[in-house]
XYZ file of C-alpha atoms in Angstrom:
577
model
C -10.315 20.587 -0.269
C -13.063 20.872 -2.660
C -14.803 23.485 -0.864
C -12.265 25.737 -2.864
C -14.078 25.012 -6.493
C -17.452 24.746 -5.135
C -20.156 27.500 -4.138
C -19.120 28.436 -0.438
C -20.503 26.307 2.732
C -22.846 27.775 5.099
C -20.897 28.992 8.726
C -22.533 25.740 10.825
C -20.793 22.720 11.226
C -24.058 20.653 11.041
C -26.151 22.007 7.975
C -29.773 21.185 7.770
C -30.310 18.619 5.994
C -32.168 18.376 2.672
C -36.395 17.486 2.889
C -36.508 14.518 1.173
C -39.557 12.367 0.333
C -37.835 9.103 -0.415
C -40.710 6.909 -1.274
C -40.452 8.958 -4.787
C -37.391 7.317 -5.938
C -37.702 4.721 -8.761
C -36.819 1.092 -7.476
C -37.856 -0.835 -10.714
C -37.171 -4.169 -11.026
C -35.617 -5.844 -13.981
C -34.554 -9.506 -15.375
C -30.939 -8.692 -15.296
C -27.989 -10.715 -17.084
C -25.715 -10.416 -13.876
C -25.258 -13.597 -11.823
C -23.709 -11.188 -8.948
C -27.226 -10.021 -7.879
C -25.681 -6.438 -7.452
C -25.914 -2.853 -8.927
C -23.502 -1.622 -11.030
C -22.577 2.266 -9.729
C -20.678 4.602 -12.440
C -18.634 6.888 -10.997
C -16.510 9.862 -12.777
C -16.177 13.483 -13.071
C -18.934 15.380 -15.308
C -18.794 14.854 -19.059
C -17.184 10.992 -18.575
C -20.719 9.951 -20.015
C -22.411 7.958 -16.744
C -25.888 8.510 -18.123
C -25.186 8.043 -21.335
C -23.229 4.740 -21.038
C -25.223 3.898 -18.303
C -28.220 3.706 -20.349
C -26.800 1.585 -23.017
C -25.332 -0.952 -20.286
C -28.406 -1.156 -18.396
C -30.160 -1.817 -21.669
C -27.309 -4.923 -22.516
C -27.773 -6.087 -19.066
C -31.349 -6.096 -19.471
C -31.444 -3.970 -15.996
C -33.112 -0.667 -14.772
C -31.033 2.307 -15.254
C -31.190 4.844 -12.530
C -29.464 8.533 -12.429
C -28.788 9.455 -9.365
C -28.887 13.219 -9.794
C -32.630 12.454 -11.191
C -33.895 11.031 -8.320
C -32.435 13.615 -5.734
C -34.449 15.916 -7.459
C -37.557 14.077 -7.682
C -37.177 13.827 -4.019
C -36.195 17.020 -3.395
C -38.924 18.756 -5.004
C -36.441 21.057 -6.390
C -33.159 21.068 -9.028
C -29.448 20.184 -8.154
C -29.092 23.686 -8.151
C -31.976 24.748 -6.027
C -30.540 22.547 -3.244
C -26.984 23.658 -3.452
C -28.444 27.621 -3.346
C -30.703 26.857 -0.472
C -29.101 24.134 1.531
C -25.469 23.879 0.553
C -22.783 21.141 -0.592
C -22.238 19.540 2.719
C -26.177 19.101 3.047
C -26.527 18.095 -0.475
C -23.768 15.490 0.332
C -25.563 14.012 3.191
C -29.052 13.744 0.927
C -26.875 12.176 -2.043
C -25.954 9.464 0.077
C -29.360 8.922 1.524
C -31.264 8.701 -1.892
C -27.904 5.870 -2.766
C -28.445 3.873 0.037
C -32.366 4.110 -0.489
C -31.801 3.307 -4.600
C -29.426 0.424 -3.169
C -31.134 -1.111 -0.805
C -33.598 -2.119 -3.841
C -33.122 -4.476 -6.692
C -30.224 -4.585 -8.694
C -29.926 -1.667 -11.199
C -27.173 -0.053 -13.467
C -26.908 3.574 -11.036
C -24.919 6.915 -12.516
C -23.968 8.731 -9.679
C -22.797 12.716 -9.567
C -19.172 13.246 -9.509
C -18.964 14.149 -6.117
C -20.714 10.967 -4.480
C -18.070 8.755 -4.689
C -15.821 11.065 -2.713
C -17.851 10.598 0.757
C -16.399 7.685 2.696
C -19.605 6.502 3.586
C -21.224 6.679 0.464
C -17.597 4.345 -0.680
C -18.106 2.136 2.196
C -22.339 1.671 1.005
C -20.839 1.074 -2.829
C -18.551 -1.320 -1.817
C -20.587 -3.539 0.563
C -23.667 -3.479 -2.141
C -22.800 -3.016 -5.596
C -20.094 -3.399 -8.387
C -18.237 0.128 -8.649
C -16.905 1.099 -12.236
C -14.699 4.236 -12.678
C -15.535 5.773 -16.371
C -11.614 7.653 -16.239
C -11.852 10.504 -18.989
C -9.071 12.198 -20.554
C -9.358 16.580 -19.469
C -9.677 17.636 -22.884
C -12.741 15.204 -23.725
C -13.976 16.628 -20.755
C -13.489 20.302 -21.689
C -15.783 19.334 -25.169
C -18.409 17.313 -23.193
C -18.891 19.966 -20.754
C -18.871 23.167 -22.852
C -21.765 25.576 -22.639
C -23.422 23.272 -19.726
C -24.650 25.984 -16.527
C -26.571 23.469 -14.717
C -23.467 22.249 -13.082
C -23.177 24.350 -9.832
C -19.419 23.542 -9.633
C -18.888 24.968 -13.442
C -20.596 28.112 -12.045
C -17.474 28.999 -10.152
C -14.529 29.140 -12.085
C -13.405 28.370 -15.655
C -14.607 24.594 -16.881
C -10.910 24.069 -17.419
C -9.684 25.312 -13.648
C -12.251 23.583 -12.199
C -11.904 20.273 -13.783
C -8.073 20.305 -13.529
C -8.514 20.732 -9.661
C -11.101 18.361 -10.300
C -8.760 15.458 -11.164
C -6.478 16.315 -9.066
C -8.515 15.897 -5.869
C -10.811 13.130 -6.936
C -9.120 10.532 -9.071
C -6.892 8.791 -6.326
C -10.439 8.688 -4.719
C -12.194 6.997 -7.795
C -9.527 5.133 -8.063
C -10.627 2.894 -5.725
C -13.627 1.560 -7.442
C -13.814 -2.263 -8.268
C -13.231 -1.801 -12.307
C -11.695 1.008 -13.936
C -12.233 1.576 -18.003
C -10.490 4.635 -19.604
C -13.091 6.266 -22.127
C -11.896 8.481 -24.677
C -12.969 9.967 -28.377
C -14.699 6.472 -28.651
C -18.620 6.011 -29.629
C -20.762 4.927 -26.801
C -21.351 1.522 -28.136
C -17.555 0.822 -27.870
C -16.998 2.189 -24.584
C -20.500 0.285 -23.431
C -18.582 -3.224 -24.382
C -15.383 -2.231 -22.839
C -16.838 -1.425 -19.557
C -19.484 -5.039 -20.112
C -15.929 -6.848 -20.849
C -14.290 -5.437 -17.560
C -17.079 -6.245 -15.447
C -17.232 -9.792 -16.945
C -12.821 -10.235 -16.305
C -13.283 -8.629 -12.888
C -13.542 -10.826 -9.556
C -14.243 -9.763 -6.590
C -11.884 -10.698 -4.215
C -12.608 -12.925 -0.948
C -12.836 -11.391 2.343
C -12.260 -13.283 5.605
C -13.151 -11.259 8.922
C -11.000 -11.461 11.790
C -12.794 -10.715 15.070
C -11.237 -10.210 18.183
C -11.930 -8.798 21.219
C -10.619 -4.748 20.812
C -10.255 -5.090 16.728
C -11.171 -6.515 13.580
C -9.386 -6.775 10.272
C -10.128 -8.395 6.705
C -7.848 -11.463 4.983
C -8.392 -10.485 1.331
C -7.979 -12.982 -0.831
C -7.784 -13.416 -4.644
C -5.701 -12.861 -7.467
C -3.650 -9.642 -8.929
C -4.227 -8.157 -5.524
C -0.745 -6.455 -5.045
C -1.496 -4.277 -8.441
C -5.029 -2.922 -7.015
C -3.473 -3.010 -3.533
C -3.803 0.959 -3.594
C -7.865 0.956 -3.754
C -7.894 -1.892 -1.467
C -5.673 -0.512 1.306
C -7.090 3.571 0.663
C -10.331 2.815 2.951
C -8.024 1.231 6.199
C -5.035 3.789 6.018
C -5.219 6.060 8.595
C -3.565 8.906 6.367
C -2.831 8.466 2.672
C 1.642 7.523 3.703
C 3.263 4.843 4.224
C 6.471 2.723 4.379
C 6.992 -0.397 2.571
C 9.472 -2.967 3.940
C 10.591 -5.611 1.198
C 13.420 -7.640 0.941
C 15.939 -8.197 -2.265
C 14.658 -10.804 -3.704
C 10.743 -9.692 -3.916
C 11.572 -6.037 -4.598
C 12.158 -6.587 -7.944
C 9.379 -8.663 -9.129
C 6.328 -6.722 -6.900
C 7.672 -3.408 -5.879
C 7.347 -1.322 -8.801
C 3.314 -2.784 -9.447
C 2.473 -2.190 -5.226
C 4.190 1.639 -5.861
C 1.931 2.077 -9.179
C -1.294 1.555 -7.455
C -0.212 3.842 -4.506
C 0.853 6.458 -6.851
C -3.024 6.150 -8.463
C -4.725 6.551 -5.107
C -2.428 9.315 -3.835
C -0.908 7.234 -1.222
C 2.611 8.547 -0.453
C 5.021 5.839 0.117
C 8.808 5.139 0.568
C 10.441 2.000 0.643
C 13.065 0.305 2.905
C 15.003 -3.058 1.513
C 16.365 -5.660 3.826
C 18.874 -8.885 2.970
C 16.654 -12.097 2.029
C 16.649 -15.070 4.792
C 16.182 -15.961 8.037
C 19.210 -13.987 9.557
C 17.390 -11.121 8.696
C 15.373 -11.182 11.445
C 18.432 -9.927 13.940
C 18.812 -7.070 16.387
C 21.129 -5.042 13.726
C 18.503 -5.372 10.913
C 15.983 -3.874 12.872
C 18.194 -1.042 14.645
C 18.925 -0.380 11.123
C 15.497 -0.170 9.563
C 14.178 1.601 12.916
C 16.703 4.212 12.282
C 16.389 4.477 8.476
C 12.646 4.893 9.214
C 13.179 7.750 11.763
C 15.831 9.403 10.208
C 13.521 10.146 7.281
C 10.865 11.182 9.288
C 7.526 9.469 10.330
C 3.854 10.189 11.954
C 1.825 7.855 14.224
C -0.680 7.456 11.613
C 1.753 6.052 9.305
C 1.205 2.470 8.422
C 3.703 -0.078 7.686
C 3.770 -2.393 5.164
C 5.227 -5.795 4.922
C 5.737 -6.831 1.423
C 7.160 -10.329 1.490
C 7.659 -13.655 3.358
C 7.170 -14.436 6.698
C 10.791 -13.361 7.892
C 10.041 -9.896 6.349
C 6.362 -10.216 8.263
C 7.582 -10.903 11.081
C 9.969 -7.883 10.889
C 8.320 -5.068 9.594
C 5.725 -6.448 12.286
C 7.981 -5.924 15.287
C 9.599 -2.642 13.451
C 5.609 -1.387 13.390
C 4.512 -2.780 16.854
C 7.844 -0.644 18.764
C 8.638 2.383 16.677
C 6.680 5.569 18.131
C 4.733 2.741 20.515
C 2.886 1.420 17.927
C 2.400 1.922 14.072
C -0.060 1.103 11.861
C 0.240 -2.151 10.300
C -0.630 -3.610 7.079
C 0.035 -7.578 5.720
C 1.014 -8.275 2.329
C 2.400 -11.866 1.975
C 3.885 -13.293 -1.054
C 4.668 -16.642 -0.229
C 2.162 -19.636 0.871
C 3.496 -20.075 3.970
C 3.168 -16.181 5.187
C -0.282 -16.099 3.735
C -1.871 -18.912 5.766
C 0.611 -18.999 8.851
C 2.339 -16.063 9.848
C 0.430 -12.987 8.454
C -2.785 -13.920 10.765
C -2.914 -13.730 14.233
C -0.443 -10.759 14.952
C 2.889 -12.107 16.123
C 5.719 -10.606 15.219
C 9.590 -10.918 16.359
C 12.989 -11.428 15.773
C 15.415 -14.004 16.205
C 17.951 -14.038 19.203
C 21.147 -16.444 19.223
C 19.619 -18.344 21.948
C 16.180 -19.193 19.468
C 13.719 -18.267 17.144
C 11.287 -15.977 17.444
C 12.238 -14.786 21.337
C 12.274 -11.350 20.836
C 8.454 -10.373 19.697
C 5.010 -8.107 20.622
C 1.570 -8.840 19.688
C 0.636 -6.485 17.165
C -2.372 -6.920 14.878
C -2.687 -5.692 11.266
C -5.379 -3.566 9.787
C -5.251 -5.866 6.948
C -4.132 -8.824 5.049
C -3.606 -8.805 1.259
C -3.029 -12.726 0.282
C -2.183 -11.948 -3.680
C -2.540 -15.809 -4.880
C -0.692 -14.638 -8.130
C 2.066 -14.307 -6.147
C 2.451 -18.126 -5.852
C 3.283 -18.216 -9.191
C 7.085 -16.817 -8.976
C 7.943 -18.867 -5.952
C 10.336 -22.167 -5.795
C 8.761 -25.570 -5.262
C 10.347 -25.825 -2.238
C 8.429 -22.173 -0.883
C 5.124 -24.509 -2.040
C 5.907 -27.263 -0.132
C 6.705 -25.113 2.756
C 3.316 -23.411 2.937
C 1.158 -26.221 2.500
C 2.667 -28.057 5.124
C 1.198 -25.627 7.511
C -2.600 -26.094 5.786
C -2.300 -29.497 6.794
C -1.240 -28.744 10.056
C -4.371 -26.333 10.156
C -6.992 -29.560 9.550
C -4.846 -31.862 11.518
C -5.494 -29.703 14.758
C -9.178 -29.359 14.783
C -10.574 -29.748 11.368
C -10.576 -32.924 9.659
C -12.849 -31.743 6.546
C -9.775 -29.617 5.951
C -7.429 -32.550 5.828
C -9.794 -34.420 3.737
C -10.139 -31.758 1.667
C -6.060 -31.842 1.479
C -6.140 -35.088 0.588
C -8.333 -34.742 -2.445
C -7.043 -31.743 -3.919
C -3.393 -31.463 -2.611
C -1.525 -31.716 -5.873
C -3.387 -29.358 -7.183
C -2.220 -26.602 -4.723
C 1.397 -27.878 -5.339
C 0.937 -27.483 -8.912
C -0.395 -23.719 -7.865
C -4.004 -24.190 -9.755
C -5.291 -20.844 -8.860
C -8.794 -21.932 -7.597
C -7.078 -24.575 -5.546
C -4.398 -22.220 -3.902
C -7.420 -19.488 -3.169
C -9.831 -22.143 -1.434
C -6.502 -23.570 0.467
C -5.915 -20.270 1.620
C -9.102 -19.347 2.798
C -9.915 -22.954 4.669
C -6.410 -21.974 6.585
C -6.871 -18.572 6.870
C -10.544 -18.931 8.382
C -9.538 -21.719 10.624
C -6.361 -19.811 11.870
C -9.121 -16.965 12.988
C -11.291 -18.734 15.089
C -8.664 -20.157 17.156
C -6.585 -16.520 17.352
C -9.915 -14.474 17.907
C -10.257 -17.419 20.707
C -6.978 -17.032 22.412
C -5.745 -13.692 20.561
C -2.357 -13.449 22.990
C -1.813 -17.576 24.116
C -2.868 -17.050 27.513
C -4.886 -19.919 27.851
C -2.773 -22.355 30.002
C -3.860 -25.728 27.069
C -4.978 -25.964 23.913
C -6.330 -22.557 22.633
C -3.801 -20.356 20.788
C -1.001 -23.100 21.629
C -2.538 -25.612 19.244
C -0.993 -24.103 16.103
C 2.233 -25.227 17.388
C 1.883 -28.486 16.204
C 4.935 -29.937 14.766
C 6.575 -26.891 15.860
C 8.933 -27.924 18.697
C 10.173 -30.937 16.622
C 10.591 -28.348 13.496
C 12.357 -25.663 15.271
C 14.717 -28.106 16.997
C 15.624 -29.469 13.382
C 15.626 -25.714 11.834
C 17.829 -24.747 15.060
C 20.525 -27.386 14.442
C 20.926 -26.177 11.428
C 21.619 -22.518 11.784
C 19.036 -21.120 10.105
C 20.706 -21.055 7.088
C 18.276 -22.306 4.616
C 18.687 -25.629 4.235
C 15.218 -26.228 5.654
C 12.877 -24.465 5.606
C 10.113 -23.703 8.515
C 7.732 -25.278 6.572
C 9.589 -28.779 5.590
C 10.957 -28.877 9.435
C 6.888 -28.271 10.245
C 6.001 -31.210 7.821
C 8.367 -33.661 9.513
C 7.296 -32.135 12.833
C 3.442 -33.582 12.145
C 5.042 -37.100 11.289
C 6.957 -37.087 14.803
C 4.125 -35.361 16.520
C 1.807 -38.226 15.747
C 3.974 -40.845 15.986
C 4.640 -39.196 19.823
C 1.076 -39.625 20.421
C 0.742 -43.143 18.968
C 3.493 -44.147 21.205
C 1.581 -42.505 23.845
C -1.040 -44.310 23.428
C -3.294 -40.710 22.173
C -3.371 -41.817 18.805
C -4.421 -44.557 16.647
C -2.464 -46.117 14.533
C -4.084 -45.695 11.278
C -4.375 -41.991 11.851
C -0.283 -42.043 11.697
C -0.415 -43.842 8.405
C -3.114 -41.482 6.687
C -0.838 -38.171 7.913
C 2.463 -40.031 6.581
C 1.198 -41.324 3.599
C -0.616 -38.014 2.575
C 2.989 -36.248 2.978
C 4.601 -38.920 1.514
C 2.439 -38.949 -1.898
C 3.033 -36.026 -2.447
C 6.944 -35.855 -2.362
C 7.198 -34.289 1.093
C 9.767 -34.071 3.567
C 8.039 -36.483 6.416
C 10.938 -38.166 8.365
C 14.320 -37.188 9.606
C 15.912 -40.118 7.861
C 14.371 -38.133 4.637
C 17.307 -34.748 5.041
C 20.621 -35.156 3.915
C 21.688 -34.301 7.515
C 22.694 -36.202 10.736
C 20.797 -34.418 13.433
C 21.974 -36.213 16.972
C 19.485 -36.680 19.883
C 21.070 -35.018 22.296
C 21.238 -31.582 20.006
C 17.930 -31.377 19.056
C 16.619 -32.187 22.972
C 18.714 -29.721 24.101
C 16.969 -27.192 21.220
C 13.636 -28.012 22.240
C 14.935 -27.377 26.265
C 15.406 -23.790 24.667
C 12.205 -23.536 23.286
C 9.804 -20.669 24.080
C 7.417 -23.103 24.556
C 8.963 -24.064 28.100
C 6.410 -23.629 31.164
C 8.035 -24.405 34.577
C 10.946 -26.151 33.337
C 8.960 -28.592 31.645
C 8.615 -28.791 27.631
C 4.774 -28.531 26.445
C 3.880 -30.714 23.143
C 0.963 -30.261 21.033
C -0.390 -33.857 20.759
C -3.622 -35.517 18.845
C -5.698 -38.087 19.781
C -6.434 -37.914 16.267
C -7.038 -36.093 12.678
C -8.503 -33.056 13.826
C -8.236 -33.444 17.651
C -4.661 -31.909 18.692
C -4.156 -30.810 22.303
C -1.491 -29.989 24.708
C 0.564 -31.323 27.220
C 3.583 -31.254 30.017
C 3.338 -34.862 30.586
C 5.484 -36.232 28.329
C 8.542 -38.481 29.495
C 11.948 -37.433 27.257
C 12.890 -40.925 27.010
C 10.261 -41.323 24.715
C 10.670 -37.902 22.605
C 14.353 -39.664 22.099
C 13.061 -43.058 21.125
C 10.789 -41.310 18.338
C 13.607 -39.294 17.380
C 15.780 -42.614 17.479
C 13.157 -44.228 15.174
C 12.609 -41.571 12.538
C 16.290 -40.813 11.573
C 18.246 -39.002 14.509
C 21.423 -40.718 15.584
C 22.140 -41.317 18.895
């Protein structure tokens, strides 16, 4: 699109590209204030005041200042202009991002780039793995002053200054949008604007990202905090095309809807939403005809992604909505409760609920991202805590016992929802939940593998099952009392010492827990909740499989376990006969 406001391209699709002698660009080196051992790249349209600022920052910083444009030339031999009259934009494009990555690759530096830079994906994708982008965003009409009577500016040579920078704006700000900080600069003085930016970079954090590798894909678990209002310039680079559809429920509409639309609307992503009852009887046949039909009725392409804004129920939903409609759709994670974030947003599986059990209708279908928003925490219901971290500690009670020691130590402190504590939980869960997914992506491994994070799980769901669905327990607080049963299984076994049993219970119990059936306000009888687990999806050959341990960190799987003595731990822990 900005071919129409710039000089016109030569007729080849691959343009020569510019001579360059790179060993003439200026790598100095300097002390630097910045812990973050990166550049700082400013990036805005002409007149926002890169060099200037930049100078003055680089000066505060005690770093090198570097402009961009300078260097080009100095490599080039020749001015801006020279190179866009002999060689063209698209050529000048490719030797912009060249002379970056070369400027980069050196010691860290306060770098103004040209207005156009930040526009190329790859030059985006080189910022963003290597340096600290900051967006100087600049009013039009302090443009229009800054700009006036400047004819070095090949794109100013085209049209008026005010056409061009109107068109300007409108094609490049959803773009710039997604640098790391943003500071709007106005009539201010230099020095002011110089602190502003130094005070964003020193309130910005980077957030966390956790790979997922499989076999045919990859995707990133971003983690940190106010994630859902920059969610815009995080998703832009993954989206196959700049629309998509956002699938929230009632309850979380309200309170992260409106901030997830504002950051779309400031990268240019188009995006509709779709609202669906709270609760696990959501997750039905008729809820998804209807969204299915709501989402085709309005019109959709194959390259646009859905969003799941919301729980796991919603997850799992907008999951199975994005895995069938058109074969396949995009599909993008953005969990707002503890569980979803370090259960069911990672690993692809997604599915509805039939009458006969939970979670029997489903497809494998993996995101292209996961946005875990730790602010999000803050809003939710003790219980909703509770919930989630019972599934952390089921992640170091499989096959990490650093995690559960780490649990141990710092436990109420991801119940009270310190930040720091509920980002590191997150991330040990998270990470651990990759390895054994990228291991066993689709459970086909006959034991252990995939299968593992089912532990607790076929006591849970029996209990959950009994009761309808309806709320009264939650996943999580069935999975918490599902660890208790699952160890004392394997200490009746004989698996499992003892003491191991006492460490999981006591660990649940300090800290208020649900960790025995005796602990509900509900008469479960033996006979139901066998005959829930003989419905379980975890059935092979007529014969119930149980995730086991032989100890903290060391769960595996088995057929070979004898129902009379699933019904004497059940006897033992609360059930009635």
């Amino acid at each position: 699109m900005s071919s129409r406001i710039s000089i016109p391209q030569p007729e080849t699709t691959d343009p020569p590209p510019v001579p360059l002698n790179l060993e003439r660009i200026v790598r100095a080196h300097g002390p630097g204030l910045l812990q973050t051992g990166r550049s700082i790249v400013l990036v805005g349209l002409m007149g926002a005041g890169k060099t200037t600022i930049g100078r003055m920052l680089a000066a505060r910083l005690g770093l090198p200042f570097v402009d961009a444009d300078t260097e080009i030339e100095r490599a080039a031999g020749c001015s801006i202009a020279d190179v866009f009259r002999l060689y063209g934009e698209a050529a000048f494009r490719d030797g912009e991002r060249r002379v970056i990555r070369r400027l980069l690759e050196g010691p860290p530096m306060v770098l103004a780039t040209g207005g156009g830079a930040f526009m190329a994906a790859d030059t985006r994708r080189l910022v963003r793995d290597q340096a600290i982008s900051v967006w100087l965003r600049c009013p039009l009409p302090v443009l229009l002053r800054r700009v006036a009577g400047r004819t070095h500016r090949p794109l100013l040579n085209t049209a008026s200054p005010r056409d061009v920078l109107e068109k300007l704006i409108a094609i490049r700000h959803p773009v710039y949008a997604e640098a790391d900080v943003t500071v709007d600069c106005g009539d201010n003085n230099v020095e002011h604007t110089t602190t502003r930016v130094m005070e964003a970079l020193a309130l910005s954090r980077r957030p966390l990202r956790l790979p997922v590798e499989l076999e045919k894909s990859r995707y990133d678990v971003v983690i940190g905090t106010d994630l859902i209002s920059r969610a815009g310039a995080l998703l832009a680079p993954v989206l196959p095309r700049r629309n998509v559809i956002v699938i929230t429920d009632e309850t979380v509409r309200p309170l992260y809807l409106p901030r997830l639309l504002a950051s779309f609307q400031e990268t240019g992503i188009e995006a509709r939403s779709i609202t669906v009852a709270p609760g696990e009887h959501t997750k039905c046949w008729a809820t998804y005809q209807n969204v299915v039909d709501t989402i085709l009725e309005g019109g959709v392409e194959r390259r646009t992604a859905i969003i799941a804004l919301g729980g796991g129920v919603v997850g799992d939903l907008a999951g199975f909505v994005a895995a069938t409609t058109l074969r396949g759709l995009p599909f993008i994670q953005i969990p707002t409760t503890l569980l979803s974030q370090v259960d069911s947003s990672v690993g692809g599986k997604t599915g509805i609920n039939s009458r006969w059990g939970k979670n029997l209708i489903g497809a494998f279908h993996q995101p292209l991202c996961v946005l875990a928003d730790v602010s999000s925490l803050a809003t939710l219901p003790p219980r909703e805590v509770v919930a989630g971290y019972a599934e952390i500690v089921k992640s170091g009670l499989i096959g990490q016992e650093s995690l559960f020691a780490w649990c141990e130590k710092h436990g109420a402190a991801v119940l009270s929802r310190d930040p720091e504590a509920l980002a590191e939980a997150v991330r040990q869960a998270c990470a651990f939940k990759a390895g054994v997914v990228a291991a066993d992506e689709r459970e086909e491994q006959k034991t252990d593998g995939r299968a593992l994070l089912n532990l607790g799980h076929t006591f849970g769901h029996a209990l959950e099952a009994e009761l309808g669905y309806d709320g009264r327990l939650l996943h999580g607080e069935a999975v918490s009392i599902g660890l208790t049963l699952a160890f004392s299984l394997s200490v009746k076994l004989g698996f499992c010492p003892q003491e191991d049993l006492i460490r999981v219970t006591n660990h649940l119990e300090s800290l208020h827990m649900p960790a025995h059936i005796s602990d509900l306000p509900h008469r479960f009888r033996i006979t139901d909740l066998m005959a829930h687990m003989q419905r379980d999806k975890k059935m092979q050959d007529g014969r119930l499989s149980f995730v086991l341990a032989h100890g903290i960190g060391k769960a595996f799987t088995t057929r070979d376990v004898p129902a009379e003595a699933v019904r004497e731990v059940l006897l033992a822990d609360g059930a009635t006969p």
